[in-house]
Short mmCIF file of C-alpha atoms in Angstrom, two decimals:
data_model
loop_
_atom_site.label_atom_id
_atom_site.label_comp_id
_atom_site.label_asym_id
_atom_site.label_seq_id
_atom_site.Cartn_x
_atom_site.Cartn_y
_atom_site.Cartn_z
CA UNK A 2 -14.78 3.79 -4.02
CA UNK A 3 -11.18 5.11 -3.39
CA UNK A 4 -11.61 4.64 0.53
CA UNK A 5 -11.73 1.13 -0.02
CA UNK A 6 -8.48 1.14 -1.27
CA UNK A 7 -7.20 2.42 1.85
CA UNK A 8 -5.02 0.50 4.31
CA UNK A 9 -5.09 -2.80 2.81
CA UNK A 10 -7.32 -2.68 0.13
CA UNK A 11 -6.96 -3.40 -3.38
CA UNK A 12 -9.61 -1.20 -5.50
CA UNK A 13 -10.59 -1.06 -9.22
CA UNK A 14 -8.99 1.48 -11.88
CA UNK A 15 -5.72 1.90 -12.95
CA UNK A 16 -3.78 3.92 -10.26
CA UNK A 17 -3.18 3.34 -6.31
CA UNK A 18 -4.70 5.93 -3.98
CA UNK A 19 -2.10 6.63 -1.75
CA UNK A 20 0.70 5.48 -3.62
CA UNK A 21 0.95 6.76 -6.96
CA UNK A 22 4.86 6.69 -7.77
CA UNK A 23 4.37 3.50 -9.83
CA UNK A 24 2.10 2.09 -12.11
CA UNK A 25 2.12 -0.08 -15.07
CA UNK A 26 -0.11 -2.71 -17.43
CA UNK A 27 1.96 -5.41 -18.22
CA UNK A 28 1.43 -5.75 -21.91
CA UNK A 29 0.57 -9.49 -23.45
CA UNK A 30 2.23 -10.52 -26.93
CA UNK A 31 -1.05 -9.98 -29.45
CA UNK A 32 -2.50 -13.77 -29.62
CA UNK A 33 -0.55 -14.88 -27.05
CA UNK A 34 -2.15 -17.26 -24.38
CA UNK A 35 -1.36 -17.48 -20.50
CA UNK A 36 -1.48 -20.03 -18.15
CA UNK A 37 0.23 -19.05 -15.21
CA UNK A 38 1.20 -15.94 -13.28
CA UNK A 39 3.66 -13.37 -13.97
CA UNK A 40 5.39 -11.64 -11.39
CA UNK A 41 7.23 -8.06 -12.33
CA UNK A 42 8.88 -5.79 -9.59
CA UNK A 43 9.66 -2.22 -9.85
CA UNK A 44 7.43 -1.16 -12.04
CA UNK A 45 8.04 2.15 -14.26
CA UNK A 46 6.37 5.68 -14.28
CA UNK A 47 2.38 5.74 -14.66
CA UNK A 48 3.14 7.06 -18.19
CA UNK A 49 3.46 3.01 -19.26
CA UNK A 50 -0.04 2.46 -18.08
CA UNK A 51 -1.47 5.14 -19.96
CA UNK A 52 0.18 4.58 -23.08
CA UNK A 53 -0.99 0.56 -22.56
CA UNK A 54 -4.35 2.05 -22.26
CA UNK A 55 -4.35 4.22 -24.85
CA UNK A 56 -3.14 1.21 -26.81
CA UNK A 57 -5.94 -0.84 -25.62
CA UNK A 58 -9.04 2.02 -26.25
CA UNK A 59 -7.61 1.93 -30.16
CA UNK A 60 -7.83 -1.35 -30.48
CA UNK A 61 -11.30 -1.78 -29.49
CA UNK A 62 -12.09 1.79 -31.36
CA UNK A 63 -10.92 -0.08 -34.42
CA UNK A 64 -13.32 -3.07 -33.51
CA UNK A 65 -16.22 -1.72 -32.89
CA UNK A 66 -15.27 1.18 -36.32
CA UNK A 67 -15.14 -2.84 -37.92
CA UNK A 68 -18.41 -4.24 -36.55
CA UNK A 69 -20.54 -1.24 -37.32
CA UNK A 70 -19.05 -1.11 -40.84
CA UNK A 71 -20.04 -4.83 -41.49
CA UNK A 72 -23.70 -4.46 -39.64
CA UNK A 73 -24.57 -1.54 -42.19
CA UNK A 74 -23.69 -3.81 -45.14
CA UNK A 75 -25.88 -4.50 -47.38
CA UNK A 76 -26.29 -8.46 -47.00
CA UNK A 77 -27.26 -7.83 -43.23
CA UNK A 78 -30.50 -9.46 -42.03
CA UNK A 79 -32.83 -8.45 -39.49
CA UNK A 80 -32.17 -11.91 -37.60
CA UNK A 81 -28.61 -11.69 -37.38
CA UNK A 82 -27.07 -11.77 -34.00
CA UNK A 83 -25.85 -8.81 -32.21
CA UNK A 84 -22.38 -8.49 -31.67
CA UNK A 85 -21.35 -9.21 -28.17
CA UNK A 86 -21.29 -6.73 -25.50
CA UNK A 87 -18.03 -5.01 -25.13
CA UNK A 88 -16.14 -5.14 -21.55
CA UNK A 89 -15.02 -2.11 -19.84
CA UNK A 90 -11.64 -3.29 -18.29
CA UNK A 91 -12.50 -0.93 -15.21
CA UNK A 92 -15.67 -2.55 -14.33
CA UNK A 93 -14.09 -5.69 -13.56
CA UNK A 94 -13.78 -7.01 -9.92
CA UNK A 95 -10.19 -7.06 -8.44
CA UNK A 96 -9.20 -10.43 -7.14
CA UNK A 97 -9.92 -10.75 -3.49
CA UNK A 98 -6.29 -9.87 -1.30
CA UNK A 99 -5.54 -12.07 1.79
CA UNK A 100 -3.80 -11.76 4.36
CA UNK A 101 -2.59 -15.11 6.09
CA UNK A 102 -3.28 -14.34 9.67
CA UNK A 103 0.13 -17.14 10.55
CA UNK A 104 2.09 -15.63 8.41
CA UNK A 105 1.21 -11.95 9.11
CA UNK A 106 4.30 -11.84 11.59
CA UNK A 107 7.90 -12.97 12.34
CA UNK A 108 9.40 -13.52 15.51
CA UNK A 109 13.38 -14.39 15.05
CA UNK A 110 15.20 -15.53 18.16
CA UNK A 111 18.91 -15.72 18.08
CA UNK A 112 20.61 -19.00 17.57
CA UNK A 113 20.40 -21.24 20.20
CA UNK A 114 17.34 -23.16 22.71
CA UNK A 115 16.11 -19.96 23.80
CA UNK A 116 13.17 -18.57 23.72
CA UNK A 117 12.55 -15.74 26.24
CA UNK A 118 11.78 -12.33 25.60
CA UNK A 119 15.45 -11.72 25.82
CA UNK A 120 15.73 -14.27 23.07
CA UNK A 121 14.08 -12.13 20.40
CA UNK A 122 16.64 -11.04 17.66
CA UNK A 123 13.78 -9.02 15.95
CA UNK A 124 10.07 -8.93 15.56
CA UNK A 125 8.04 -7.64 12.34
CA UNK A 126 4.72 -7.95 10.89
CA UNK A 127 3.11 -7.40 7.48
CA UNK A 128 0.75 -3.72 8.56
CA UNK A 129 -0.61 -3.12 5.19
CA UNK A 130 -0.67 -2.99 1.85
CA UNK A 131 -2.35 -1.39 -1.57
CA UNK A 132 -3.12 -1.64 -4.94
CA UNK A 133 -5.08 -1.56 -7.88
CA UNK A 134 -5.87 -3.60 -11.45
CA UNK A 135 -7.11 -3.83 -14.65
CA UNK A 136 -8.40 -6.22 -16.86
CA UNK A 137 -7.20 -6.43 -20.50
CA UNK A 138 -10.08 -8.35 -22.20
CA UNK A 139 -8.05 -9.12 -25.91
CA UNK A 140 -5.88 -11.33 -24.15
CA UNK A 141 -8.04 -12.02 -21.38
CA UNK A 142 -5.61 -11.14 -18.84
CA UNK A 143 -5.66 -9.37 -15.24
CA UNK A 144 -2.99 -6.81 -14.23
CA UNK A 145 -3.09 -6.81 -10.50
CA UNK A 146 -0.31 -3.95 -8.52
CA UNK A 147 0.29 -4.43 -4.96
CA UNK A 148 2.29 -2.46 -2.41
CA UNK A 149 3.16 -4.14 0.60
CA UNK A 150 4.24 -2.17 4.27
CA UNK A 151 6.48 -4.07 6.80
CA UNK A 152 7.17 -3.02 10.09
CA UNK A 153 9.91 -4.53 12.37
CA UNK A 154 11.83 -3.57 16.02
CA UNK A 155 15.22 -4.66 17.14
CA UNK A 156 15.10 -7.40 19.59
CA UNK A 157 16.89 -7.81 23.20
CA UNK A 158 19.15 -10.11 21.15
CA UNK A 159 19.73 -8.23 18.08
CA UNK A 160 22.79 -7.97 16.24
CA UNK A 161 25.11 -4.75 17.01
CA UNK A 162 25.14 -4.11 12.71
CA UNK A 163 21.49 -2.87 13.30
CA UNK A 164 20.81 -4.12 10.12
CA UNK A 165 18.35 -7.27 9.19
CA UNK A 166 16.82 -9.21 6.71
CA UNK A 167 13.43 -10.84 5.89
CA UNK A 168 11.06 -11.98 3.21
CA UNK A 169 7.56 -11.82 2.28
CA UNK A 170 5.64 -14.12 -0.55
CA UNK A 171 2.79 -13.46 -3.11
CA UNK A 172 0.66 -16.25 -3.69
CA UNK A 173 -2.07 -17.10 -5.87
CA UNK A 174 -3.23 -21.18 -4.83
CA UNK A 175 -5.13 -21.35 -7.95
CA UNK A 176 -2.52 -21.66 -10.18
CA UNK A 177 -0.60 -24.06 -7.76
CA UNK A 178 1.46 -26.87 -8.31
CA UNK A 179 3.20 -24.04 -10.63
CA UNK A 180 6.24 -22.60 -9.03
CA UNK A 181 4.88 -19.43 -10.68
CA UNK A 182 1.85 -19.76 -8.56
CA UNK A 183 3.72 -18.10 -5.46
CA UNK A 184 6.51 -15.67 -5.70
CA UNK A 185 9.29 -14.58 -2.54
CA UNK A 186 10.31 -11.18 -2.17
CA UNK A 187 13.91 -10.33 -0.50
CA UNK A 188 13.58 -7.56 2.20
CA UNK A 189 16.54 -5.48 4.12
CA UNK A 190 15.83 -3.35 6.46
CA UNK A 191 18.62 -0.70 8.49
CA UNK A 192 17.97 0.74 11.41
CA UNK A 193 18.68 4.20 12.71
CA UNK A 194 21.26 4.94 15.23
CA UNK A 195 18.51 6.01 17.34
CA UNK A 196 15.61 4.18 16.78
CA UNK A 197 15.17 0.29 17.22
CA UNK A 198 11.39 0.87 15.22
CA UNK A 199 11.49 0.77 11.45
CA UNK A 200 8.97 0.94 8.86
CA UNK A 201 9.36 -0.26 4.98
CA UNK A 202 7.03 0.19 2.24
CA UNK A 203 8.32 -2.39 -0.78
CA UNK A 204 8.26 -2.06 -4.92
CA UNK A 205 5.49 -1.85 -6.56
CA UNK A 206 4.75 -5.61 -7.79
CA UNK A 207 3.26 -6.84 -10.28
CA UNK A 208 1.23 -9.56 -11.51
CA UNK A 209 -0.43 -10.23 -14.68
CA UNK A 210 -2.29 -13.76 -14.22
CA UNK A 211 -4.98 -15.47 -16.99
CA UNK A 212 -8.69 -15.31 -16.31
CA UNK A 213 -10.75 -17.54 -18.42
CA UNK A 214 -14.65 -16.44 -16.86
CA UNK A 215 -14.38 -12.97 -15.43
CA UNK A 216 -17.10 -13.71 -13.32
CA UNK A 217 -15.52 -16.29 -11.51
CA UNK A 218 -12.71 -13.90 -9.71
CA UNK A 219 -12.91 -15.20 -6.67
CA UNK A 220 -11.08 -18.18 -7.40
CA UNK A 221 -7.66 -16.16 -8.38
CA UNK A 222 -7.64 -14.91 -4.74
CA UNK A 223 -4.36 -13.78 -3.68
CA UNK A 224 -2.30 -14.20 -0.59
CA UNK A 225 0.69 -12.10 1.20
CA UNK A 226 2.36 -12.98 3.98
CA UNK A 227 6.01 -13.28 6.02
CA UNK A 228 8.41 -15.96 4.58
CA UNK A 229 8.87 -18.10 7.70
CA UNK A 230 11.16 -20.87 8.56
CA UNK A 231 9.09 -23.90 10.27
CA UNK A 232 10.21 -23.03 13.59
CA UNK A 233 8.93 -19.27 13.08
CA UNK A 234 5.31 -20.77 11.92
CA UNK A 235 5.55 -23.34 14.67
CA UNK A 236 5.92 -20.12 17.03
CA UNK A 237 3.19 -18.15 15.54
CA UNK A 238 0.48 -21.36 15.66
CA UNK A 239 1.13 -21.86 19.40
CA UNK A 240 0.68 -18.25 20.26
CA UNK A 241 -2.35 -17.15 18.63
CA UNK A 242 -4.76 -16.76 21.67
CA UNK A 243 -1.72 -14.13 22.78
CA UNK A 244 -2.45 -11.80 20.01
#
């Protein structure tokens, strides 16, 4: 399974593939109920997410030490129920990832009616991203970490500070009208003296959202994508058949 987690995918289990710098469960107050996204950035050392599972595997040792204590009473009966199948958080499925195929790239012209190929100010485009999760069934909670890869070029009309700026947005529709349903992410990019290509791999984010059924994860689908400007989504609608 860890090809699939390869350029652009998100897999199952708690650590990326290729990107292994940062990892973490975000932990849920005991009893505590969600009902909207949360969005973390710059996540700490994978140590966190070990320790959060190590937290997790006593807590259900202590459960099931609890159940099998109670089943071996004495005023058991034959006819009592069995207790209910326990949920291994890795054998979850990861929320389907989306890109959004008008928001996958920016074109920025400089001020001004033009909009020639001497026009452009700088072009970029989201190329990829990774990442992982785990689900935490006491507080019925997903932990979803995703890595997102930008890469942009200078423009004909580009600024002479060879520096720029852009955004990109995580969003999950099923939690909309929430403003917590969708999340913008500030990116600045420099660009070498000699080079008008650049490529930029973000922060770790990540996302801890509710799941009431875990068998209905396709409905918490997620979405990346370039934070455009009307005009910039106006551009990329009338040139898909160019791409």
């Amino acid at each position: 399974m860890r090809e699939n987690c390869l350029n652009g995918g998100l897999c199952r289990g708690p650590l990326f593939t290729t990107v292994a710098s940062n990892s973490r469960i975000t932990a849920m107050a005991k009893g505590e109920v969600m009902t909207k996204p949360t969005f973390l950035n710059r996540s700490p050392s994978p140590l966190a997410r070990r320790l959060a599972r190590a937290g997790l595997a006593g807590l259900m040792g202590l459960a099931l030490l609890s159940a099998t204590a109670c089943s071996s009473s004495s005023d058991s009966k034959p006819d009592d129920k069995p207790p209910a199948a326990k949920i291994d958080p890795e054998k979850v499925a990861c929320p389907h990832v989306s890109v959004l195929a008008d928001a996958a790239r920016l074109t920025r012209f400089r001020p001004g009616p033009g909009r020639d190929i001497t026009d452009v100010a700088l072009h970029a485009e989201l190329v990829h991203y990774n990442g992982s999760c785990l689900y935490d069934p006491d507080s019925k909670s997903m932990s979803i970490n995703l890595q997102v890869g930008i890469n942009a070029e200078r423009g004909p009309a580009a600024p002479a500070n060879r520096t720029a700026a852009l955004s990109y947005f995580v969003a999950i529709p099923a939690f909309f009208p929430s403003p917590a349903a969708k999340r913008i992410f500030p990116v600045h990019l420099t660009f070498p003296d000699n080079a008008d290509t650049v490529g930029f791999t973000d922060d770790e984010v990540d996302i801890t959202i509710p799941v009431d059924q875990i068998k209905n994860m396709e409905k918490y689908e997620v979405f990346l994508g370039l934070q455009l400007d009307h005009d910039e989504l106006d551009y990329n609608r009338s040139h898909r058949s160019l791409r």
